[in-house]
PDB file of C-alpha atoms in Angstrom:
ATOM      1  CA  UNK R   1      39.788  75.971  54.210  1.00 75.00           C
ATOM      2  CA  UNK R   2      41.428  78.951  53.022  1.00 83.00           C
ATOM      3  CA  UNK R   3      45.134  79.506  51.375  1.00 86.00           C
ATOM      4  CA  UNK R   4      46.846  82.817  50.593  1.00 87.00           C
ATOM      5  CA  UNK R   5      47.051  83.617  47.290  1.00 88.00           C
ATOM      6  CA  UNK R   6      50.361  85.189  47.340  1.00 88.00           C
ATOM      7  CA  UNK R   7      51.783  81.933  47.420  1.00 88.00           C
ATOM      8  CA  UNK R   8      50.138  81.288  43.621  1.00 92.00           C
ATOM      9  CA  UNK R   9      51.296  84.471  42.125  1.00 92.00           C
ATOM     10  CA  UNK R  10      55.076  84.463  43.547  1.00 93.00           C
ATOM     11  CA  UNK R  11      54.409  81.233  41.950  1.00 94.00           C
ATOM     12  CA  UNK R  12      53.953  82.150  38.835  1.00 94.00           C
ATOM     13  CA  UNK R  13      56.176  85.617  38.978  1.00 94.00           C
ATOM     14  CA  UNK R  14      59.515  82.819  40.203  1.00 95.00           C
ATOM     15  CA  UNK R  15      58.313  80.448  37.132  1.00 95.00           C
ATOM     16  CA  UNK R  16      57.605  83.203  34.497  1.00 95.00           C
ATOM     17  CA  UNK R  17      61.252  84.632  35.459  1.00 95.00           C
ATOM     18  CA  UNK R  18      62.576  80.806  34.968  1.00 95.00           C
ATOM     19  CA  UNK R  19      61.260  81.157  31.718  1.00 95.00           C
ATOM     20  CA  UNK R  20      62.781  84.111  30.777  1.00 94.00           C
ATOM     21  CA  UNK R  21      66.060  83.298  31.632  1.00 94.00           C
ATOM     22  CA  UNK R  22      65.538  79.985  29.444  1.00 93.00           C
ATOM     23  CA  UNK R  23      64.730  81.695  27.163  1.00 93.00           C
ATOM     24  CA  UNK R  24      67.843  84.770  26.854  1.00 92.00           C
ATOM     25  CA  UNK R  25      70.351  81.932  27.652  1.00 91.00           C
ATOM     26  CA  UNK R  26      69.619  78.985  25.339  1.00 90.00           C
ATOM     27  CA  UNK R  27      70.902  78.639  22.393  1.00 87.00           C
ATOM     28  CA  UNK R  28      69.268  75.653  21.228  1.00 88.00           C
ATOM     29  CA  UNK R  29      65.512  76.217  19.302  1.00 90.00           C
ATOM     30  CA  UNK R  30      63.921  73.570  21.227  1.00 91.00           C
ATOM     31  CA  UNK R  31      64.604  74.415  24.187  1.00 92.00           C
ATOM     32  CA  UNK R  32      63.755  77.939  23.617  1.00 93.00           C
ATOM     33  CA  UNK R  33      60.387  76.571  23.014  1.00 93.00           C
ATOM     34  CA  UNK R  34      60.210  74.859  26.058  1.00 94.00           C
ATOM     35  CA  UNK R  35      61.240  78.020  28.103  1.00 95.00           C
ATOM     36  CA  UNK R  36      58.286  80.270  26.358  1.00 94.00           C
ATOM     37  CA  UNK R  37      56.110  76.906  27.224  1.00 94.00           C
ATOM     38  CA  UNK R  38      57.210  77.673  31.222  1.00 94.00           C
ATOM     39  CA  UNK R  39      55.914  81.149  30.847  1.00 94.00           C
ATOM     40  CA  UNK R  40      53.039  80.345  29.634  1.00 94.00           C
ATOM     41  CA  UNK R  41      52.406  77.494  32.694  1.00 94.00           C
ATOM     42  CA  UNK R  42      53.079  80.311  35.142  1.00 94.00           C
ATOM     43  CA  UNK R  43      50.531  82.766  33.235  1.00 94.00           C
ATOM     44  CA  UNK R  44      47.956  79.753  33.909  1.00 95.00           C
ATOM     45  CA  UNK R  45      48.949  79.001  37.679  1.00 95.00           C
ATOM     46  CA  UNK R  46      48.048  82.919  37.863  1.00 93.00           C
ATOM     47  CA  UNK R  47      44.715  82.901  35.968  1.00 95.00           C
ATOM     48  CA  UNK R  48      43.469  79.945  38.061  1.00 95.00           C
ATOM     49  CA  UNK R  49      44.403  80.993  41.437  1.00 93.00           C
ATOM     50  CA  UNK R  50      42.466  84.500  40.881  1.00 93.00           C
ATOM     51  CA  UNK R  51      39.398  82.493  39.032  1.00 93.00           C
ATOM     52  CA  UNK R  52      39.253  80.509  42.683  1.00 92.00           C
ATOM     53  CA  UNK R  53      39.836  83.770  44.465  1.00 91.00           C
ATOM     54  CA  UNK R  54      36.480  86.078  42.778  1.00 90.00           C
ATOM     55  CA  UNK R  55      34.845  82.306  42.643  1.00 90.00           C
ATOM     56  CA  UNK R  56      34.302  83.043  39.253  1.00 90.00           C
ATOM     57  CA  UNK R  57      35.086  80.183  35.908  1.00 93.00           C
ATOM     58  CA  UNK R  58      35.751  82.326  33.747  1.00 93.00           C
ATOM     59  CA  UNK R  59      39.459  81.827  34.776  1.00 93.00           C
ATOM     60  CA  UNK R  60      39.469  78.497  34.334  1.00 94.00           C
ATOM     61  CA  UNK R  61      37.422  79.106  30.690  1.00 95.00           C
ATOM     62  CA  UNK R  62      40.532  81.378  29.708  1.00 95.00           C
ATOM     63  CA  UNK R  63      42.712  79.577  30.963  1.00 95.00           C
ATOM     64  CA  UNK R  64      41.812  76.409  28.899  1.00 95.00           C
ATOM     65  CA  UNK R  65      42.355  78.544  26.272  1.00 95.00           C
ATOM     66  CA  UNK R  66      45.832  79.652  26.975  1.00 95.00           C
ATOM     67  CA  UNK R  67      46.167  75.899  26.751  1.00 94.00           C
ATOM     68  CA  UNK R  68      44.758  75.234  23.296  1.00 94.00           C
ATOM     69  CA  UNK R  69      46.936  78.164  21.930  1.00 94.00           C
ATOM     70  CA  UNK R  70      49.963  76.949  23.644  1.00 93.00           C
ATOM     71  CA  UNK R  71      49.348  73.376  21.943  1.00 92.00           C
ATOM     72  CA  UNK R  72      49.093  75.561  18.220  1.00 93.00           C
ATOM     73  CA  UNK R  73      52.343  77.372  18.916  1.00 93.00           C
ATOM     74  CA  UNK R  74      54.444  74.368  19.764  1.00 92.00           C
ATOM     75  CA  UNK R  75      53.073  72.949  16.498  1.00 92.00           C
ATOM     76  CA  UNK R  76      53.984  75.797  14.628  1.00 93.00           C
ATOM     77  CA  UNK R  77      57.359  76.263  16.386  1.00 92.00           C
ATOM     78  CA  UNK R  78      58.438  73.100  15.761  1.00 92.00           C
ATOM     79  CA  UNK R  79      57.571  73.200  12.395  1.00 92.00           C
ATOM     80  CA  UNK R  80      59.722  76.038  11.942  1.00 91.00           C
ATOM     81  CA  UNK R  81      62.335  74.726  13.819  1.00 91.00           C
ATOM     82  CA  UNK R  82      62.604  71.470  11.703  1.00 90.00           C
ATOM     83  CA  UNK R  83      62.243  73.878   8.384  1.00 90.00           C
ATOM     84  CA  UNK R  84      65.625  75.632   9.494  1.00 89.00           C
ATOM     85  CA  UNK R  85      67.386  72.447  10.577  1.00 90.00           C
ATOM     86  CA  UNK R  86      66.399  71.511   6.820  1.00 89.00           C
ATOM     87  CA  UNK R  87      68.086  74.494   5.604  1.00 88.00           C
ATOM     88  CA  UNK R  88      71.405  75.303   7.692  1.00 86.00           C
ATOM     89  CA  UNK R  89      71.432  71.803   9.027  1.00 85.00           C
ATOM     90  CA  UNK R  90      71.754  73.097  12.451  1.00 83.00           C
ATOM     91  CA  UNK R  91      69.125  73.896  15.304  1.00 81.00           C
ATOM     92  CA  UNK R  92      71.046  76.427  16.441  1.00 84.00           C
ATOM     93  CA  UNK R  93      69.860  79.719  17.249  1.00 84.00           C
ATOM     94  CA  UNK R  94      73.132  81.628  17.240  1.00 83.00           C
ATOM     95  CA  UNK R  95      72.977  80.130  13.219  1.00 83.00           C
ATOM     96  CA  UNK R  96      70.029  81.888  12.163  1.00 84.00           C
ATOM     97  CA  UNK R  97      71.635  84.833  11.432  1.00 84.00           C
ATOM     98  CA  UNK R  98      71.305  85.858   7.525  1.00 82.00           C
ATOM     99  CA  UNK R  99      69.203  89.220   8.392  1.00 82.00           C
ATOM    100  CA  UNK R 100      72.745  90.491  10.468  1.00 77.00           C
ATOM    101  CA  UNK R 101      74.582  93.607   8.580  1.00 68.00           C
TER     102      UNK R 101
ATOM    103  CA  UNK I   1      44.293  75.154  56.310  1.00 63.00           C
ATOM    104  CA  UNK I   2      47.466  73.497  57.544  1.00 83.00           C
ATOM    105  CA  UNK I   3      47.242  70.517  54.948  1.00 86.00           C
ATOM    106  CA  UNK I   4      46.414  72.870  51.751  1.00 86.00           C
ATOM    107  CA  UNK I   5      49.469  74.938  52.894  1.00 89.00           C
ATOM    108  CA  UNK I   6      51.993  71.812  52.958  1.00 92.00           C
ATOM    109  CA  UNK I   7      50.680  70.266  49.813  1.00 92.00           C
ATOM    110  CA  UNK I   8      51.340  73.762  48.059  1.00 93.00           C
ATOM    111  CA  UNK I   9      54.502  73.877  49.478  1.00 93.00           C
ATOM    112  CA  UNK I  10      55.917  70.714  48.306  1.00 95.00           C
ATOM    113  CA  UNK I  11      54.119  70.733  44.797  1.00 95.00           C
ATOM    114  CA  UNK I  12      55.801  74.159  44.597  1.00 95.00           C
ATOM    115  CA  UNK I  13      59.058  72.853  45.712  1.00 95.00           C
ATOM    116  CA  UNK I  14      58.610  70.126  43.071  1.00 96.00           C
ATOM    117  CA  UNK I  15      58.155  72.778  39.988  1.00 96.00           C
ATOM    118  CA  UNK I  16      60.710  75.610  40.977  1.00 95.00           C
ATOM    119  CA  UNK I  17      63.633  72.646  40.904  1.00 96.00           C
ATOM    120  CA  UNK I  18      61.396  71.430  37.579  1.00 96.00           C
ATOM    121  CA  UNK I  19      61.676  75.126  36.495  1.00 95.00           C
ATOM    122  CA  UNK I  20      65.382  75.349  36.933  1.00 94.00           C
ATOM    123  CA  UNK I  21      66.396  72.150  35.411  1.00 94.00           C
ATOM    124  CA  UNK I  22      64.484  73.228  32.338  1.00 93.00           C
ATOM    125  CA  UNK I  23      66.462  76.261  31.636  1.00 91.00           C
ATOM    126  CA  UNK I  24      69.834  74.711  33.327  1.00 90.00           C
ATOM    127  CA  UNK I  25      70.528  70.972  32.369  1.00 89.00           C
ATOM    128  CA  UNK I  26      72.285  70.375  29.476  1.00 88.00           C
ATOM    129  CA  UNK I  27      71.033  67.324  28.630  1.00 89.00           C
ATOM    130  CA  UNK I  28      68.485  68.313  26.200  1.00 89.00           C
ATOM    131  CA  UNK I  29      65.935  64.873  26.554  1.00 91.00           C
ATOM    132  CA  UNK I  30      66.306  65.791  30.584  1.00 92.00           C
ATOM    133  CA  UNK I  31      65.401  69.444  30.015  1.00 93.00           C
ATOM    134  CA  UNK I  32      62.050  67.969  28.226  1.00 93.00           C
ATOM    135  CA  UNK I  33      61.346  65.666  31.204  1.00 94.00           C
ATOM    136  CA  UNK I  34      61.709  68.593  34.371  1.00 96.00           C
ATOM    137  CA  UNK I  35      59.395  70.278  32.013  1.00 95.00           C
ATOM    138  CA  UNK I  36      56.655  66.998  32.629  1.00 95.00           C
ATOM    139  CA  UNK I  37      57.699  67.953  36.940  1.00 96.00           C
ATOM    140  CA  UNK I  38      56.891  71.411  36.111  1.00 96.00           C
ATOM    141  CA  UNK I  39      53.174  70.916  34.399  1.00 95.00           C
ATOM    142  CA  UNK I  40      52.047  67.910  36.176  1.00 96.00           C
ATOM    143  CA  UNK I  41      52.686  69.979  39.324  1.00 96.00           C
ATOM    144  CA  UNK I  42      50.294  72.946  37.991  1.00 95.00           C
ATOM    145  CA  UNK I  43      47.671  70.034  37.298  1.00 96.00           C
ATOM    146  CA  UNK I  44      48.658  69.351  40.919  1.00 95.00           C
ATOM    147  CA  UNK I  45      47.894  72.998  42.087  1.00 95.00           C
ATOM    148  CA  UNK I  46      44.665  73.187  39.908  1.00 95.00           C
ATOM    149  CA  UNK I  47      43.288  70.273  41.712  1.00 94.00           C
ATOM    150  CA  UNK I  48      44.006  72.134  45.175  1.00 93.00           C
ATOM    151  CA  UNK I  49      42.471  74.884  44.060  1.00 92.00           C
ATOM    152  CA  UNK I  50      39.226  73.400  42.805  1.00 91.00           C
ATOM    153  CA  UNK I  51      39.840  73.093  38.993  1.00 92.00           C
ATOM    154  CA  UNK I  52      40.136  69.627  38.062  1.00 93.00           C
ATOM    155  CA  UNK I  53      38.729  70.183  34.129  1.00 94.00           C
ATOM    156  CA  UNK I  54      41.923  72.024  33.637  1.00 95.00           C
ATOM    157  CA  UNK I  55      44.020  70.160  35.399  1.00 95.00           C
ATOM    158  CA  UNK I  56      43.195  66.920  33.461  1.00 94.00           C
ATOM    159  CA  UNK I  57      43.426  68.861  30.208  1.00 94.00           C
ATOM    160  CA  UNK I  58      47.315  69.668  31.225  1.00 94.00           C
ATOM    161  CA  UNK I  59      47.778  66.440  31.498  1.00 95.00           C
ATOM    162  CA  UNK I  60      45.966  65.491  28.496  1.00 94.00           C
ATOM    163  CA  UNK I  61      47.558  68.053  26.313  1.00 92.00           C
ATOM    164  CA  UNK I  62      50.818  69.222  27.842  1.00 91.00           C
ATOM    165  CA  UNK I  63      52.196  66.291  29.045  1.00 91.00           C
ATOM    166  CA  UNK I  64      50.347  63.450  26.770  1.00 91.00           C
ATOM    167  CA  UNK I  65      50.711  65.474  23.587  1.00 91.00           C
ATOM    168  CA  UNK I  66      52.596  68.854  23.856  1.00 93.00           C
ATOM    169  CA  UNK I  67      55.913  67.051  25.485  1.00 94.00           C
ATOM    170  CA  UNK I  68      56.012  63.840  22.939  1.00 93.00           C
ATOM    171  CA  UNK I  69      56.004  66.959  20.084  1.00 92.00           C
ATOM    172  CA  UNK I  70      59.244  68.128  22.183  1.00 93.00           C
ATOM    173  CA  UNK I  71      60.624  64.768  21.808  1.00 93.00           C
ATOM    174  CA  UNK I  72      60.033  64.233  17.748  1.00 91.00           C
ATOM    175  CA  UNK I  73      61.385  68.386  18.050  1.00 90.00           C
ATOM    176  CA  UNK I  74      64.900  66.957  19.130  1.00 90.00           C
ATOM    177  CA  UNK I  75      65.035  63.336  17.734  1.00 90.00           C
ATOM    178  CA  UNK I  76      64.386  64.866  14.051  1.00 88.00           C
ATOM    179  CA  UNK I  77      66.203  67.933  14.862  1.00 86.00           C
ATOM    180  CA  UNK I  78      69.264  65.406  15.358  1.00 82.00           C
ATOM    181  CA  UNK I  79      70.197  67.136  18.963  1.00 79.00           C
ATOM    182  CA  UNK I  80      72.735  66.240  20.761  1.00 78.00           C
ATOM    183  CA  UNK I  81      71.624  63.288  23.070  1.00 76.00           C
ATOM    184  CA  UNK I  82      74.961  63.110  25.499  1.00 76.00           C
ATOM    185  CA  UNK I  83      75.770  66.538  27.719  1.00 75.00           C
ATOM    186  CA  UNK I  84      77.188  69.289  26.411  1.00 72.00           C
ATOM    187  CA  UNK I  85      77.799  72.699  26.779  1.00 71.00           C
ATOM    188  CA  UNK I  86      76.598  74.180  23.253  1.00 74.00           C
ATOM    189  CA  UNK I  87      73.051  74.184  24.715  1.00 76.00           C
ATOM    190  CA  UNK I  88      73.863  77.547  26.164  1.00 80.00           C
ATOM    191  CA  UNK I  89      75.128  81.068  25.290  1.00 80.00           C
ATOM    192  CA  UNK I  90      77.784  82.984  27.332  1.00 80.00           C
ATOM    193  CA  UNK I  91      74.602  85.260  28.057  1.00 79.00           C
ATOM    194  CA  UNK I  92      74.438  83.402  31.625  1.00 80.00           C
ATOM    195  CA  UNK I  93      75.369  86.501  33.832  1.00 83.00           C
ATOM    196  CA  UNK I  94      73.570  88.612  31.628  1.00 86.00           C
ATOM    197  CA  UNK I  95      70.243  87.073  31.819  1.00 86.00           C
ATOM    198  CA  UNK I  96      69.912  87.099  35.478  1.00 89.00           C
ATOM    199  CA  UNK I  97      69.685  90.477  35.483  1.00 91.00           C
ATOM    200  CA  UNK I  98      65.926  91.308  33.402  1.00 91.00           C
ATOM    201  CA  UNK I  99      65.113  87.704  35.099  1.00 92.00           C
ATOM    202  CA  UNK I 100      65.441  88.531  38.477  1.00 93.00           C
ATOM    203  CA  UNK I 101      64.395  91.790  37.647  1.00 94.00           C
ATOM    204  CA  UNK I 102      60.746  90.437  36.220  1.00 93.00           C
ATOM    205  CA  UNK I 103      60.622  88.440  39.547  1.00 93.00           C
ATOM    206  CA  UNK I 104      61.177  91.335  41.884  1.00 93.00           C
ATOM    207  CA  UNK I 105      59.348  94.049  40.145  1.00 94.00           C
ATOM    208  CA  UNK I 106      56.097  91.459  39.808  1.00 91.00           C
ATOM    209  CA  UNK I 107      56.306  89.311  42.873  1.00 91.00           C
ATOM    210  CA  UNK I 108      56.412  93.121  44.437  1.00 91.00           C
ATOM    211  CA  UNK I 109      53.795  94.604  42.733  1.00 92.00           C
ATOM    212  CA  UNK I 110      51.334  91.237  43.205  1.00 89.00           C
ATOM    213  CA  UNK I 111      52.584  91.282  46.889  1.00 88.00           C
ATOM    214  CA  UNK I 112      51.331  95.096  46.773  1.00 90.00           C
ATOM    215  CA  UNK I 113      48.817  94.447  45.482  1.00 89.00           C
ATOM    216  CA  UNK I 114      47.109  91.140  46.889  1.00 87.00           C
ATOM    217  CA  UNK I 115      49.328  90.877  49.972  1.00 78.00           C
ATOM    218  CA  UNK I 116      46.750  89.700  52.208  1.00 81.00           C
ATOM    219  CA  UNK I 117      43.900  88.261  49.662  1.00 84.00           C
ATOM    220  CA  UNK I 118      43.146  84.448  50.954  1.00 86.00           C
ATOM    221  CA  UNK I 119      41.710  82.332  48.732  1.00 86.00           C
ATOM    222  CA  UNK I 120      38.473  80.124  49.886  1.00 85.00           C
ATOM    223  CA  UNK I 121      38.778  76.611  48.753  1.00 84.00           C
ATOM    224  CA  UNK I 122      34.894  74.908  48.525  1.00 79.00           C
ATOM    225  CA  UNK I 123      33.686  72.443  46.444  1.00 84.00           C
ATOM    226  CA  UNK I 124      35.980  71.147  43.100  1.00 88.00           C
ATOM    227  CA  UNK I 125      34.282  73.307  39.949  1.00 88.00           C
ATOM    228  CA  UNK I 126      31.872  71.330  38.371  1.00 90.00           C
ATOM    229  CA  UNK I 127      31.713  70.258  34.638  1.00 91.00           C
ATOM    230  CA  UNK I 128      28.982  71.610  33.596  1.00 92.00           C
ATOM    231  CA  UNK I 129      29.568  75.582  34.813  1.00 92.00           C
ATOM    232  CA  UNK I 130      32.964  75.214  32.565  1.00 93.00           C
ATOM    233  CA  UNK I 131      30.950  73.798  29.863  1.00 93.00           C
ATOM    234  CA  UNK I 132      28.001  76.360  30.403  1.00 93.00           C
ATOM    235  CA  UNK I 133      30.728  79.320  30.233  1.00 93.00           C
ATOM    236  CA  UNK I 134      32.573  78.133  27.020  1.00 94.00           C
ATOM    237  CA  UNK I 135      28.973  77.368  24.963  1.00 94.00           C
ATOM    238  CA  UNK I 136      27.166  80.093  26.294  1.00 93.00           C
ATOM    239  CA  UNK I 137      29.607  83.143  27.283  1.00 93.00           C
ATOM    240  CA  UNK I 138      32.267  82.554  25.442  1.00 94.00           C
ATOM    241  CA  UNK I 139      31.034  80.463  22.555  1.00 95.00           C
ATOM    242  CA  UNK I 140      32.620  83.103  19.847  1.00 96.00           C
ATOM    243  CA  UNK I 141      36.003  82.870  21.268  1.00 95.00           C
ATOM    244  CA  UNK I 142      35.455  78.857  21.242  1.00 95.00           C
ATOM    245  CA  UNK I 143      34.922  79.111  17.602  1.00 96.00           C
ATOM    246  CA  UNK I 144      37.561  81.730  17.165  1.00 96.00           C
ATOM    247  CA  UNK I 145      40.291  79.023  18.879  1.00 95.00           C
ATOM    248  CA  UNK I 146      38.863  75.719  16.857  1.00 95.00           C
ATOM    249  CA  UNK I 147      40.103  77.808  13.146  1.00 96.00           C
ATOM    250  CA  UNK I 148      42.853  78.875  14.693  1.00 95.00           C
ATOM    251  CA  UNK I 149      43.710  74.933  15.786  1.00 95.00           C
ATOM    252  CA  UNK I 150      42.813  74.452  12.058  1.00 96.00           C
ATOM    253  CA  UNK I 151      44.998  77.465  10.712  1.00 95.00           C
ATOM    254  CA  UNK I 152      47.881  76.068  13.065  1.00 94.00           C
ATOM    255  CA  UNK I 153      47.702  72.182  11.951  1.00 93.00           C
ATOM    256  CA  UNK I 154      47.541  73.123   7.814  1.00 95.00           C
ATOM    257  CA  UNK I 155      50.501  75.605   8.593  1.00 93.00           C
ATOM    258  CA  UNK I 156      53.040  72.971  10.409  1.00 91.00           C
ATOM    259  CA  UNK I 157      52.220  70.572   7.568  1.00 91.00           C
ATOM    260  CA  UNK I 158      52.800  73.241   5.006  1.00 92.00           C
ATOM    261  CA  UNK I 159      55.538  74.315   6.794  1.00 88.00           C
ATOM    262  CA  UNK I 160      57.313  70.912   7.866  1.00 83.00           C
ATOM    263  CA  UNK I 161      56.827  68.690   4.608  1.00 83.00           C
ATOM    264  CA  UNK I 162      59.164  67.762   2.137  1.00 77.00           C
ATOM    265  CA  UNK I 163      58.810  69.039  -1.499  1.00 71.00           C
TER     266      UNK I 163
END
C-alpha cells in the first residue's frame, strides 16, 4: 500500500496559503486566530506525512507538540482579544491602532 | 493503493472547501464550524497515514477544546452573529497575491523536491513507540511544553480577569 506524498505537502502548501490569506484579509481578531490556527494544521499534515515517509515517530512526537502549543496560543490570544474588546469595546483589528503616527 | 488514493482525495476535498469557508464566510459562528471540517479531516489523514495517537489528540484538543474557546472568543467578544460584511478588509485583491505566491513557490519547491517520494503505509504506529519517544528522547522538551501550558493558563487569567 503505498501513496505519494506530494499529495500531503500540496496539502499543506494549498492550506498554509488559505491561512495566510485569512489572515491579511480579516479584520475581525477571532477570526484572525482561526486563520493562524489553519497554518498551523497544514504545518502538522506536513510533519506527519514525512514522519510516515522516513518511518520514523519522531514526527508524530513533534507534531503533538505543535498541538499543545497551538492549544497555549489560542488561550493567550483570546485572552488578549477579550482584554481589547474591554478597552475599545470593539474586536476589531482595523481599531487597534493607538501606536499609528 | 487505489482505495488510500480516493479516501485522500475526498478527505482533501472536504478540508480545501473547509479551508476556504474559514477565511471567506462571513458568518463568523460558520467560519468556526468549516474550521471543525478542516481538523477533523487532518485526524482523518493521520489515521490513513498510520498515526492514530495524533489524530485522536486533534480531536481531543482542537475540536473538543480549542474550537469551544473560539466560540466563548465571539459570544463574549459580542460578534456579530447575522452576516455581514465588516468581517473583512478591502485587502481582498491584495492578499491573493503573497497567498498564491506561498502556494506556488512551496508546492514547487516540495514538488522539486519530493516529486516522486511514495509513502509506505504498514501497520497504524503503536502507543507505546510515541510514548517511548516523548519519555525517553524527548523527555526535556516534554517538560519544557508542560511550564509553558502552565506559563500560558496563569497568563490568560491574568490577562482576561476583571479588576
Amino acid at each position: 500500500m503505498t501513496v505519494p506524498l506530494n499529495e500531503f505537502l500540496l496539502l499543506g502548501a494549498f492550506l498554509f496559503a488559505t491561512g495566510v490569506y485569512g489572515v491579511v484579509t480579516r479584520r475581525n481578531s477571532v477570526l484572525v486566530l482561526m486563520s493562524v490556527e489553519l497554518m498551523l494544521a497544514a504545518v502538522n499534515v506536513n510533519l506527519v506525512a514525512f514522519s510516515a515517509r522516513v518511518h520514523d515517530v519522531a514526527g508524530q512526537v513533534f507534531a503533538l507538540f505543535v498541538l499543545t502549543i497551538a492549544a497555549a496560543e489560542v488561550g493567550v490570544g483570546l485572552a488578549m482579544v477579550l482584554l481589547i474588546y474591554r478597552n475599545l469595546h470593539s474586536s476589531d483589528l482595523d481599531d487597534v491602532d493607538v501606536l499609528k503616527g | 493503493m487505489v482505495a488510500e488514493n480516493v479516501a485522500f482525495g475526498i478527505i482533501a476535498a472536504a478540508m480545501a472547501v473547509g479551508a476556504i469557508g474559514v477565511v471567506r464566510t462571513q458568518n463568523i459562528v460558520h467560519a468556526a464550524l468549516f474550521l471543525v471540517v478542516v481538523l477533523a479531516g487532518g485526524a482523518a489523514q493521520y489515521i490513513l497515514l498510520g498515526a492514530e495517537f495524533v489524530a485522536w489528540v486533534q480531536v481531543l484538543v482542537y475540536i473538543g477544546a480549542v474550537i469551544v474557546l473560539f466560540l466563548f472568543g465571539i459570544m463574549l467578544t459580542h460578534a456579530p452573529m447575522h452576516p455581514t460584511e465588516k468581517m473583512d478588509n478591502n485587502l481582498r485583491a491584495w492578499a491573493l497575491l503573497p497567498s498564491l505566491l506561498i502556494a506556488v513557490v512551496l508546492g514547487g519547491l516540495l514538488i522539486d523536491a519530493f516529486g516522486n517520494d511514495k509513502i509506505h503505509l504498514d501497520a497504524p504506529t503503536p502507543n507505546a513507540a510515541i510514548t517511548n519517544s516523548i519519555f525517553r528522547v524527548y523527555l526535556i522538551p516534554f517538560e519544557v511544553v508542560g511550564v509553558l501550558l502552565l506559563a500560558a493558563l496563569i497568563g490568560a487569567v491574568v490577562l482576561a480577569r476583571k479588576d
